[in-house]
XYZ file of C-alpha atoms in Angstrom:
720
model
C 120.938 0.833 -139.270
C 121.076 5.075 -138.610
C 118.966 7.023 -141.126
C 119.420 10.753 -141.779
C 116.083 12.655 -143.114
C 117.766 15.862 -142.127
C 115.107 17.650 -144.284
C 116.436 16.451 -147.426
C 120.390 17.262 -146.565
C 122.539 14.706 -147.714
C 123.782 12.881 -144.747
C 127.403 13.591 -143.128
C 128.702 10.071 -143.779
C 127.065 7.484 -146.540
C 127.657 3.387 -146.126
C 126.464 1.142 -148.413
C 126.925 -2.589 -147.574
C 125.217 -4.366 -149.854
C 126.455 -8.451 -150.903
C 126.926 -9.420 -154.118
C 126.401 -6.370 -155.490
C 128.763 -4.634 -157.934
C 131.189 -2.073 -157.264
C 130.346 0.199 -160.064
C 127.047 0.220 -159.467
C 127.088 1.162 -155.421
C 130.003 3.680 -156.465
C 126.898 5.179 -158.483
C 124.111 4.651 -155.800
C 126.243 6.545 -152.684
C 127.882 9.205 -154.846
C 124.279 10.257 -155.546
C 122.836 9.665 -151.445
C 126.050 10.507 -150.126
C 125.537 14.427 -152.327
C 128.757 14.162 -154.010
C 127.738 15.736 -156.870
C 125.622 18.784 -155.087
C 128.138 19.121 -153.387
C 130.983 19.335 -156.575
C 128.576 21.529 -158.424
C 128.295 24.260 -155.359
C 132.230 24.371 -155.109
C 131.819 25.087 -159.140
C 129.723 27.679 -158.860
C 131.413 29.466 -155.725
C 134.315 29.681 -157.671
C 132.387 30.578 -161.146
C 134.680 28.186 -163.392
C 133.209 26.427 -166.082
C 133.301 22.389 -165.963
C 135.147 22.386 -169.109
C 137.984 24.530 -167.396
C 137.140 23.256 -163.473
C 139.999 20.858 -161.819
C 139.603 17.723 -160.454
C 142.312 15.759 -158.493
C 141.835 11.884 -157.697
C 144.031 10.564 -154.958
C 144.008 6.881 -155.237
C 145.907 4.137 -152.657
C 148.360 3.053 -154.381
C 150.407 1.377 -151.921
C 150.858 -1.864 -154.161
C 153.510 -4.354 -152.964
C 152.192 -7.632 -155.145
C 150.136 -7.047 -158.035
C 148.240 -10.281 -157.305
C 147.194 -9.091 -154.056
C 146.322 -5.605 -155.186
C 145.825 -3.797 -151.681
C 145.230 0.028 -153.337
C 142.110 1.088 -154.207
C 140.142 -0.940 -156.748
C 141.696 1.012 -159.925
C 137.930 0.251 -162.284
C 136.522 2.427 -159.018
C 138.676 5.233 -160.106
C 138.290 4.900 -163.980
C 135.017 4.419 -163.370
C 134.206 7.595 -161.106
C 137.033 9.110 -163.905
C 134.217 8.408 -165.816
C 131.293 9.801 -164.306
C 133.358 12.521 -164.230
C 134.133 12.968 -167.855
C 129.982 12.245 -168.365
C 129.313 14.642 -166.973
C 131.041 17.583 -168.009
C 134.148 17.960 -166.332
C 137.346 17.159 -168.747
C 140.286 18.232 -166.309
C 140.565 15.109 -164.083
C 143.828 14.453 -162.879
C 144.619 10.844 -161.078
C 147.751 11.601 -158.762
C 150.433 8.111 -158.567
C 151.182 9.394 -155.163
C 152.056 6.359 -152.373
C 151.914 6.903 -148.673
C 154.214 4.274 -147.907
C 158.441 4.498 -148.623
C 159.688 2.164 -150.791
C 163.107 3.228 -152.282
C 164.252 0.050 -151.077
C 163.076 -1.955 -154.325
C 163.442 -1.077 -157.681
C 160.356 -0.257 -159.856
C 158.769 2.364 -157.812
C 159.932 5.073 -160.264
C 157.275 8.105 -160.614
C 153.906 6.353 -162.432
C 155.463 2.993 -162.892
C 152.955 1.793 -160.259
C 150.338 2.746 -161.759
C 151.686 1.312 -165.243
C 151.733 -2.154 -163.204
C 148.383 -1.064 -162.046
C 146.454 -1.461 -165.046
C 145.852 2.612 -164.971
C 145.364 3.990 -168.885
C 147.501 6.825 -169.807
C 146.219 7.182 -172.866
C 144.703 10.511 -171.516
C 141.421 10.244 -172.938
C 138.951 10.142 -169.991
C 141.857 11.338 -167.189
C 145.360 11.993 -166.267
C 147.981 10.072 -164.558
C 150.651 12.616 -163.234
C 152.996 12.725 -159.783
C 155.361 10.329 -158.670
C 155.866 8.809 -154.757
C 156.137 12.154 -151.954
C 156.924 14.411 -154.720
C 156.599 17.796 -155.373
C 154.480 18.077 -158.071
C 152.005 15.128 -156.651
C 151.601 17.802 -153.465
C 151.603 20.939 -155.813
C 148.008 18.650 -157.867
C 146.537 18.261 -155.195
C 146.464 21.454 -153.635
C 146.187 23.598 -156.841
C 143.039 21.437 -157.951
C 139.351 22.683 -157.775
C 138.108 19.798 -156.480
C 139.791 17.291 -154.820
C 138.746 13.822 -154.087
C 140.540 11.165 -151.564
C 139.906 7.290 -152.527
C 141.257 5.609 -149.726
C 141.873 1.711 -149.094
C 139.944 0.235 -146.764
C 142.689 -2.188 -144.763
C 144.589 -2.042 -141.276
C 148.111 -1.009 -141.207
C 151.045 -2.444 -139.329
C 151.905 0.611 -137.060
C 149.134 3.019 -137.785
C 146.727 -0.345 -137.027
C 144.287 0.988 -139.984
C 144.712 3.491 -143.204
C 142.314 5.040 -144.479
C 141.674 8.656 -145.406
C 143.403 10.721 -143.286
C 146.206 7.977 -143.974
C 145.873 8.562 -147.487
C 146.614 11.775 -147.819
C 150.688 11.083 -146.351
C 151.528 11.226 -150.540
C 150.454 14.477 -151.341
C 152.084 16.191 -147.775
C 155.407 18.235 -148.486
C 157.552 15.591 -147.344
C 160.131 17.786 -145.413
C 159.177 15.608 -141.799
C 160.419 12.643 -140.241
C 158.656 9.573 -139.873
C 157.757 10.433 -136.375
C 155.651 13.797 -137.592
C 153.504 11.300 -139.822
C 150.263 12.950 -138.225
C 151.778 16.895 -138.168
C 151.719 16.378 -142.171
C 148.154 15.080 -142.008
C 147.148 17.899 -139.505
C 148.423 20.651 -141.398
C 147.485 19.409 -145.052
C 143.803 19.317 -143.933
C 144.087 22.645 -142.759
C 145.622 23.967 -145.642
C 143.943 22.176 -148.506
C 141.730 19.750 -147.460
C 139.853 17.035 -149.576
C 136.871 18.073 -151.059
C 135.200 14.340 -150.729
C 136.355 11.264 -149.287
C 135.625 7.586 -150.687
C 136.467 4.333 -148.937
C 136.525 1.234 -151.164
C 136.216 -1.261 -148.681
C 134.671 -3.732 -152.100
C 137.216 -5.610 -151.380
C 138.954 -5.339 -148.347
C 142.520 -6.312 -146.865
C 142.939 -7.122 -142.915
C 145.394 -9.611 -140.955
C 147.514 -9.267 -137.818
C 150.068 -7.813 -140.317
C 148.719 -5.131 -141.791
C 149.754 -3.684 -145.170
C 153.195 -6.549 -144.212
C 151.072 -9.341 -145.360
C 147.830 -8.188 -146.591
C 144.490 -10.420 -146.189
C 141.917 -10.332 -148.666
C 138.514 -9.772 -146.737
C 135.369 -9.321 -149.258
C 133.473 -6.829 -147.182
C 131.301 -5.460 -149.837
C 130.988 -2.165 -148.484
C 132.197 1.625 -149.496
C 131.702 4.725 -147.499
C 132.046 7.904 -148.539
C 131.867 11.665 -146.481
C 132.992 15.243 -146.763
C 134.641 14.477 -143.564
C 137.805 12.631 -144.025
C 138.394 12.694 -140.317
C 134.313 11.735 -139.377
C 134.695 8.965 -142.742
C 137.642 7.344 -140.470
C 135.736 7.343 -137.508
C 133.693 5.437 -139.199
C 135.315 2.662 -141.198
C 137.721 2.008 -137.729
C 134.437 1.537 -136.077
C 132.961 -1.030 -138.467
C 137.012 -2.765 -137.588
C 135.773 -2.544 -134.077
C 138.626 0.281 -133.435
C 139.195 2.936 -131.489
C 139.724 5.706 -133.891
C 142.395 7.674 -132.031
C 144.457 4.076 -131.976
C 146.400 5.844 -135.058
C 148.720 7.970 -134.274
C 148.190 10.326 -137.158
C 143.981 10.443 -136.479
C 144.474 10.747 -132.752
C 146.716 13.800 -133.424
C 144.141 15.229 -135.446
C 141.060 14.519 -133.948
C 143.167 15.752 -130.984
C 143.665 18.842 -132.609
C 140.435 19.289 -134.463
C 138.187 17.743 -132.600
C 135.777 14.672 -132.980
C 132.893 14.954 -136.191
C 129.573 14.640 -134.708
C 128.128 11.495 -135.640
C 124.810 12.561 -136.760
C 123.700 12.454 -139.688
C 125.011 8.845 -140.625
C 122.806 6.589 -143.362
C 123.466 3.061 -143.321
C 125.312 0.843 -140.762
C 127.668 0.386 -137.996
C 128.306 -2.670 -137.968
C 131.616 -4.493 -137.386
C 132.553 -6.865 -140.428
C 133.079 -9.954 -139.474
C 135.613 -12.030 -138.973
C 137.769 -9.199 -139.257
C 141.253 -9.498 -137.979
C 143.080 -6.033 -136.587
C 146.865 -5.599 -135.885
C 147.862 -6.590 -132.326
C 148.141 -3.511 -130.211
C 151.536 -4.863 -128.810
C 153.389 -5.196 -133.014
C 151.312 -2.230 -133.817
C 153.532 -0.243 -130.761
C 156.954 -2.294 -131.616
C 156.270 -1.707 -134.581
C 156.228 2.529 -134.109
C 159.247 2.506 -132.324
C 160.733 0.114 -134.882
C 159.996 2.695 -137.553
C 161.425 5.661 -135.682
C 165.232 4.447 -135.561
C 167.068 6.300 -138.058
C 168.661 5.358 -140.653
C 168.149 1.063 -139.566
C 163.976 1.999 -139.164
C 163.606 2.939 -142.285
C 166.120 0.561 -143.946
C 163.797 -2.175 -141.879
C 160.470 -1.873 -143.274
C 162.373 -4.098 -146.342
C 162.682 -6.590 -144.425
C 158.653 -7.317 -142.882
C 156.903 -6.061 -146.141
C 155.799 -9.337 -148.599
C 156.673 -8.511 -151.779
C 156.069 -9.598 -155.496
C 159.661 -9.916 -156.137
C 159.509 -10.137 -159.895
C 157.585 -7.275 -160.375
C 159.224 -5.219 -157.318
C 163.138 -6.106 -157.045
C 165.392 -5.346 -154.080
C 168.026 -2.773 -154.242
C 170.115 -3.923 -152.527
C 171.095 -8.103 -151.607
C 171.698 -8.192 -147.750
C 167.530 -6.531 -147.511
C 165.951 -9.257 -149.820
C 167.823 -11.782 -148.113
C 166.705 -10.685 -144.369
C 163.141 -10.421 -146.541
C 163.210 -13.864 -147.053
C 163.226 -15.096 -143.060
C 161.368 -12.137 -141.768
C 158.061 -11.731 -144.169
C 157.280 -15.394 -144.605
C 156.693 -14.839 -140.078
C 154.477 -11.450 -140.946
C 152.253 -13.684 -143.298
C 151.931 -16.589 -140.517
C 151.267 -13.842 -137.662
C 148.090 -14.760 -137.436
C 147.562 -17.766 -137.008
C 150.424 -18.435 -135.066
C 151.313 -16.783 -131.544
C 154.780 -17.706 -131.936
C 155.116 -15.851 -135.131
C 153.110 -12.570 -133.897
C 156.295 -13.048 -130.790
C 159.397 -13.350 -132.456
C 158.386 -10.135 -134.495
C 157.725 -8.158 -131.363
C 160.647 -8.868 -130.364
C 162.639 -8.720 -133.423
C 160.697 -5.213 -133.763
C 162.324 -4.686 -129.755
C 165.273 -5.291 -130.781
C 165.724 -2.858 -134.397
C 164.143 -0.181 -131.651
C 166.504 -1.200 -128.361
C 169.541 -1.153 -131.053
C 168.549 2.685 -132.108
C 167.886 3.806 -129.171
C 171.703 2.869 -127.665
C 172.621 4.758 -130.743
C 170.652 7.708 -130.064
C 172.217 7.203 -126.872
C 175.698 7.340 -127.913
C 175.228 10.376 -130.280
C 173.640 12.517 -127.211
C 175.960 11.722 -125.074
C 179.064 11.800 -126.764
C 178.674 12.957 -130.437
C 175.968 15.474 -131.330
C 177.367 16.662 -134.634
C 175.743 12.962 -135.330
C 172.512 14.303 -134.271
C 169.790 14.813 -137.560
C 168.248 18.158 -137.075
C 164.634 18.717 -136.406
C 162.015 20.212 -138.841
C 158.367 20.165 -137.232
C 156.195 22.477 -137.950
C 153.497 24.118 -135.572
C 150.318 22.347 -134.962
C 148.794 24.497 -132.632
C 145.993 26.515 -134.110
C 147.272 30.256 -133.942
C 143.704 31.634 -134.060
C 142.616 30.406 -130.619
C 145.351 32.976 -128.959
C 143.772 36.708 -129.004
C 146.911 40.103 -129.227
C 145.994 39.734 -125.708
C 147.342 36.651 -124.979
C 150.129 38.332 -126.290
C 150.558 41.258 -124.357
C 150.100 39.681 -120.949
C 152.999 37.247 -121.089
C 154.929 40.066 -119.105
C 153.096 40.263 -116.515
C 151.961 36.490 -116.462
C 155.971 36.151 -116.051
C 156.693 38.421 -113.120
C 154.248 37.039 -110.875
C 156.351 34.447 -111.084
C 160.135 35.719 -111.711
C 160.040 37.669 -108.511
C 159.814 34.457 -106.005
C 163.596 33.704 -107.543
C 164.897 37.108 -107.676
C 164.174 37.117 -103.605
C 166.192 34.474 -103.437
C 169.990 33.757 -102.780
C 172.221 33.041 -105.618
C 173.061 29.562 -105.345
C 175.602 29.322 -107.666
C 177.748 31.415 -108.774
C 175.461 34.469 -111.736
C 172.550 31.603 -110.909
C 169.638 31.439 -108.963
C 166.943 29.164 -108.928
C 163.698 27.950 -106.484
C 160.808 25.579 -106.898
C 157.476 26.372 -107.184
C 154.524 24.133 -107.413
C 157.106 21.230 -108.337
C 158.656 23.813 -110.950
C 162.086 24.807 -111.221
C 162.447 28.759 -111.388
C 165.844 30.126 -112.864
C 167.592 33.170 -113.627
C 170.654 34.136 -114.396
C 172.480 37.334 -115.650
C 175.724 37.275 -117.305
C 177.968 40.708 -119.566
C 179.356 40.535 -122.429
C 182.364 42.828 -122.979
C 180.916 44.334 -126.455
C 178.859 47.313 -127.426
C 175.150 47.311 -126.688
C 174.124 48.856 -130.345
C 177.062 46.744 -131.775
C 175.182 43.265 -129.801
C 171.535 43.426 -130.756
C 172.213 44.083 -134.502
C 174.095 40.844 -134.813
C 172.226 38.451 -132.115
C 168.613 38.820 -133.063
C 165.942 38.428 -130.160
C 163.465 37.238 -131.834
C 165.711 33.952 -132.649
C 167.063 33.511 -128.767
C 165.522 30.555 -127.962
C 167.154 29.153 -130.773
C 170.529 30.351 -129.523
C 170.037 28.262 -126.051
C 171.856 24.965 -125.398
C 171.196 21.298 -127.035
C 168.576 23.313 -129.059
C 168.096 21.119 -132.061
C 165.253 22.318 -134.344
C 161.864 23.316 -134.492
C 160.352 26.161 -136.926
C 158.955 29.971 -135.612
C 156.200 31.636 -137.518
C 155.660 35.523 -137.227
C 151.888 36.230 -136.269
C 152.360 40.040 -135.479
C 154.803 43.189 -136.796
C 155.267 46.864 -135.172
C 155.553 49.519 -137.236
C 158.806 49.588 -137.819
C 158.460 46.508 -139.906
C 159.790 44.190 -137.067
C 158.179 40.726 -135.371
C 156.091 42.278 -132.836
C 153.951 39.107 -132.022
C 155.783 35.463 -132.758
C 154.660 31.426 -132.256
C 157.481 28.851 -132.270
C 157.760 24.956 -131.574
C 161.293 23.762 -130.063
C 163.294 20.893 -129.602
C 165.553 20.122 -127.450
C 167.728 17.072 -126.174
C 167.277 16.077 -123.089
C 167.852 17.491 -119.902
C 170.772 16.659 -118.235
C 171.523 14.306 -120.965
C 172.456 11.097 -119.547
C 168.406 10.883 -119.693
C 168.653 9.583 -122.611
C 169.744 6.674 -120.964
C 166.227 6.497 -119.659
C 163.868 6.585 -121.454
C 163.905 10.257 -121.201
C 162.307 11.427 -124.216
C 163.226 14.737 -126.292
C 161.793 18.420 -125.250
C 159.121 19.321 -127.627
C 157.519 22.628 -126.576
C 154.864 24.962 -128.452
C 154.861 28.678 -127.448
C 153.426 32.243 -128.038
C 155.995 34.752 -127.909
C 156.497 38.815 -127.359
C 159.097 40.531 -128.459
C 159.616 44.006 -127.102
C 161.723 46.866 -128.612
C 163.351 49.602 -126.893
C 166.543 51.839 -126.805
C 168.375 50.505 -124.461
C 166.494 47.286 -124.089
C 164.973 44.107 -125.882
C 163.289 41.283 -124.684
C 161.483 38.136 -125.151
C 158.413 36.268 -123.403
C 157.668 33.413 -124.037
C 154.545 30.756 -123.038
C 154.774 27.078 -123.171
C 150.785 26.242 -124.829
C 151.099 22.633 -125.712
C 153.845 19.773 -125.863
C 153.423 17.529 -128.613
C 154.963 14.581 -127.162
C 153.996 15.801 -123.421
C 157.463 16.207 -122.129
C 156.680 19.887 -120.356
C 154.144 20.770 -118.491
C 155.956 24.488 -117.689
C 158.681 25.699 -120.217
C 158.338 29.848 -119.723
C 160.330 32.731 -119.549
C 161.804 35.533 -120.959
C 165.141 36.447 -122.475
C 166.212 40.355 -122.260
C 169.753 42.513 -123.935
C 169.595 45.318 -121.379
C 172.601 48.151 -121.649
C 174.964 48.240 -118.789
C 176.118 51.957 -117.733
C 179.280 51.382 -119.164
C 177.487 50.792 -122.156
C 178.500 47.308 -122.652
C 175.106 44.054 -122.894
C 174.372 42.476 -120.178
C 171.707 39.094 -121.041
C 169.393 37.912 -118.619
C 167.505 35.294 -118.726
C 164.034 34.060 -116.593
C 163.137 30.461 -116.799
C 159.932 28.577 -115.304
C 160.012 24.679 -116.324
C 158.682 21.974 -115.459
C 159.327 18.593 -117.896
C 157.917 15.486 -117.860
C 160.737 12.582 -115.734
C 161.025 9.230 -117.397
C 159.781 6.215 -115.482
C 162.560 4.868 -113.593
C 162.755 8.559 -111.702
C 158.891 9.116 -111.423
C 158.252 5.094 -109.491
C 161.670 6.119 -107.232
C 160.047 9.616 -106.537
C 163.083 11.536 -106.994
C 161.219 14.556 -104.997
C 161.001 12.278 -102.005
C 165.280 12.685 -102.471
C 165.888 16.279 -102.130
C 169.476 16.430 -101.520
C 170.081 14.211 -104.731
C 167.364 16.237 -106.681
C 168.501 19.569 -106.271
C 171.844 18.227 -106.642
C 171.035 16.990 -110.496
C 168.355 20.858 -111.276
C 171.447 23.010 -110.333
C 174.663 21.051 -112.034
C 172.396 20.903 -115.603
C 171.397 24.497 -115.008
C 174.714 25.751 -114.448
C 175.721 23.392 -117.683
C 172.730 24.765 -119.657
C 173.969 29.006 -119.270
C 177.199 28.884 -119.328
C 176.734 27.115 -123.041
C 174.368 29.243 -123.367
C 176.456 32.327 -122.771
C 179.448 30.592 -125.383
C 176.644 30.162 -128.417
C 175.377 33.606 -127.409
C 178.719 34.732 -127.917
C 179.604 32.365 -130.590
C 176.197 33.944 -133.231
C 178.223 37.164 -132.234
C 181.180 36.344 -133.589
C 179.530 34.239 -136.531
C 181.265 31.491 -135.801
C 178.667 27.470 -135.597
C 177.869 26.309 -132.386
C 174.399 24.957 -133.289
C 174.702 20.968 -132.938
C 173.283 18.232 -135.368
C 173.399 18.227 -138.743
C 171.077 19.541 -142.033
C 170.225 16.950 -144.030
C 171.157 17.641 -147.546
C 167.663 16.514 -149.194
C 163.818 16.848 -148.547
C 163.512 12.903 -149.026
C 164.978 10.303 -146.594
C 166.694 8.075 -147.999
C 166.260 4.180 -146.550
C 169.243 3.152 -148.319
C 171.770 5.334 -147.011
C 172.395 3.720 -143.616
C 175.542 4.361 -140.775
C 178.046 2.246 -140.943
C 176.834 0.371 -137.599
C 172.998 0.034 -139.153
C 174.687 -1.923 -142.194
C 176.878 -4.197 -140.357
C 173.872 -5.156 -138.158
C 171.678 -5.885 -140.889
C 174.265 -8.215 -142.784
C 175.383 -10.160 -139.316
C 171.275 -10.309 -139.413
C 171.374 -11.672 -143.150
C 174.660 -13.913 -141.956
C 172.810 -15.677 -139.168
C 169.361 -15.451 -141.485
C 171.682 -17.517 -144.473
C 172.866 -20.244 -141.491
C 169.522 -21.391 -140.525
C 168.519 -21.329 -143.507
C 171.419 -23.987 -145.285
C 172.290 -25.903 -141.921
C 170.198 -28.797 -141.676
C 171.976 -29.299 -138.223
C 170.162 -26.307 -136.626
C 167.498 -26.161 -138.496
C 165.254 -27.194 -135.669
C 165.912 -24.216 -134.076
C 164.236 -22.048 -136.373
C 161.291 -24.100 -136.474
C 160.793 -24.141 -133.153
C 160.669 -20.413 -133.127
C 158.336 -20.373 -136.505
C 156.427 -23.282 -136.280
C 157.676 -24.278 -139.342
C 160.670 -25.818 -141.721
C 163.901 -23.678 -142.895
C 164.953 -26.616 -144.630
C 164.875 -29.139 -147.452
C 165.845 -33.075 -146.431
C 166.343 -33.788 -149.962
C 169.066 -31.000 -149.982
C 172.669 -33.543 -148.358
C 174.567 -31.570 -145.829
C 178.003 -30.151 -147.163
C 180.724 -32.573 -146.968
C 184.030 -29.867 -146.676
C 186.169 -30.748 -149.620
C 190.267 -31.669 -149.417
C 191.247 -27.813 -149.502
C 188.659 -27.455 -146.125
C 185.758 -26.026 -148.356
C 182.674 -26.353 -148.571
C 180.527 -26.506 -151.542
C 176.596 -25.245 -151.379
C 174.395 -25.944 -154.990
C 171.976 -23.366 -155.848
C 169.435 -22.093 -153.000
C 165.736 -21.511 -154.250
C 164.896 -17.389 -153.433
C 162.561 -16.969 -150.878
C 161.904 -19.041 -148.333
C 161.297 -23.300 -147.928
C 158.855 -24.645 -146.583
C 159.741 -28.190 -146.707
C 159.639 -30.659 -144.313
C 162.716 -31.468 -142.275
C 161.964 -35.215 -141.435
C 164.448 -36.925 -138.422
C 166.392 -33.715 -136.512
C 167.472 -33.899 -133.940
C 165.940 -32.089 -130.862
C 169.325 -31.424 -129.016
C 168.982 -27.376 -128.652
C 172.134 -27.212 -126.949
C 173.771 -28.789 -129.104
C 172.381 -26.774 -131.500
C 173.448 -23.800 -129.751
C 176.446 -25.160 -130.130
C 176.847 -25.648 -133.889
C 175.700 -21.909 -134.139
C 178.238 -20.651 -131.302
C 181.093 -22.757 -133.934
C 179.614 -21.067 -137.156
C 178.845 -17.184 -136.430
C 181.583 -16.062 -134.553
C 183.873 -14.238 -136.994
C 180.027 -12.660 -137.818
C 179.819 -11.283 -134.609
C 183.441 -10.773 -134.077
C 183.473 -8.064 -137.104
C 180.177 -6.627 -135.990
C 182.106 -5.913 -132.548
C 185.227 -4.498 -134.708
C 182.814 -2.293 -136.868
C 181.036 -0.831 -133.646
C 184.840 -0.393 -131.604
C 185.474 1.052 -134.718
C 183.143 3.714 -135.201
C 182.515 4.137 -131.829
C 186.358 5.420 -131.700
C 186.059 7.254 -134.577
C 183.275 9.367 -132.684
C 184.977 9.938 -130.093
C 188.083 11.109 -131.908
C 186.116 13.786 -133.598
C 183.229 14.640 -131.320
C 184.685 13.470 -127.357
C 185.598 16.974 -126.980
C 182.567 18.691 -128.219
C 180.413 20.230 -125.401
C 177.120 21.637 -126.491
């Protein structure tokens, strides 16, 4: 037992474990012990608002897919909390319906419908219910509230390993970023509108090898409370026997905000008995699956156990695939073969996504989605001196490359401490004043070759209102692009920048201070627009870059083969410079030059799959139906999943005089009946599969070929 005295100060986190206790009494006890009421009164008095006008927002976990096994925050606890607040005179209480997981592939998931199914009271007598799945109204309600309460559920998660307080904030985050940006979203919310108090409902927890995909109830009889969301999660993860950094969302927040102190804990940190966590292989493969554009979001529907009566599937093929895969998820905790099969499926989907991404990167850049990623660095870390010292810092490196010979045409290259130093210049036949009026020096990085997105924040302006200091996050495609074939990651860097404006020269200086995906150690440099003696403009670019190499190139030690390495680097920089020069010209002319496309809406629709993704899903659905209905190959599925796929009571279909086979009705979901007398000749069964399914795979191959030909025709000549 860890207890806290601290001169009657409330504990930093409070844990209550009461076997045989009642949830309502446990909630009342932990609210008193954790200093909840004192914290609320302190905020109210600071804001000088009366209790009847003091707005309170409660964000429960409403990621519920099965009403018979409600894996979200216990509605009775939320309602009891609202009643306690009402009894103390707080009148403006709002329960926010905002789910943390995208679920548009199901029906009856519209705003407020899940809350209604779960049983929340819509009379308005004690509290109001507002919001909707990842909606702007939910985020606004949360940020506008005078006091924000985060009421999470104690549960494991398929890809995030665990999902507690920080994860529960996803539903009230702005939804204008991709799945890979979940950590950035939560980090931004913790900085801008953090919860004032956090509760974890662990009276009935949900654990299991499949996480939220197939939750298993666990009577933990535990509640956790803390004003610090990260601290509550550290304690919650510890009681699961987990490293709090295993969750990518929590890891990003902990790395940015720091590990909270564990002093002042009131309660036990012992692990829950008989608790089962998600295997690291499952979590890693699920994350890679989720990152696949389009297909990754849609495939979540295939793995989730669902109450079909209340939440039917929108599309037939998702329903069929779900009935094939979801039972495997439910068996993962007991059947190692099911677990390995799920890892294999996740890896297969991720591999398909990687192939599509590589094809787009190399041949169809217009098919890539532009990225919108917010700056994660804490800008308060940097003072004016950090910005003003950039010219001097860069000059030390630029002099090394400027003293050398031109490597090829207009470019100079040299290596220093394993980083590439690059310098090049180009003169445009355009008047200097006209050029700088149309080409913003502050956006020079965004005009560079293969820029795919990011964000920019102004830090300070000069006396003329022009940006003087700014911070920028930049994302570029792999350099050179074919690195994507070797698993090269997109280049993602965060920079501080200084802008200088002169009569005959404008310059932007930058230095990389962070790389969220560790794709770069250095990416520093400058771009200058200079008035040439003839009145035209000369552009100069200097960079100092050191990017992370894919594992293959690390393994072969490409640095030991300088002839090959230098040839690759020189070609890459020459292409980069030539295309950047063309992009600057296009910006001056007012022509579109950026690669990729802008998603027309902030919300990501999992149902808007591309043709290739739909063909693949349809092929898999057809194959699953084949395994379900063909009794003579049932043994193949049984061997992989360690269970039956068909019933021995149904006669095998016999062709009629016209060659058609007639099937009787098949019950929804997967059959679990045993199969007697099945042949065990695996070779014969595989032969049957191949004989029955050529049309499926031929159609898939034809579809892929058509798409590739279309991509080649539309984008084959694209050089950006």
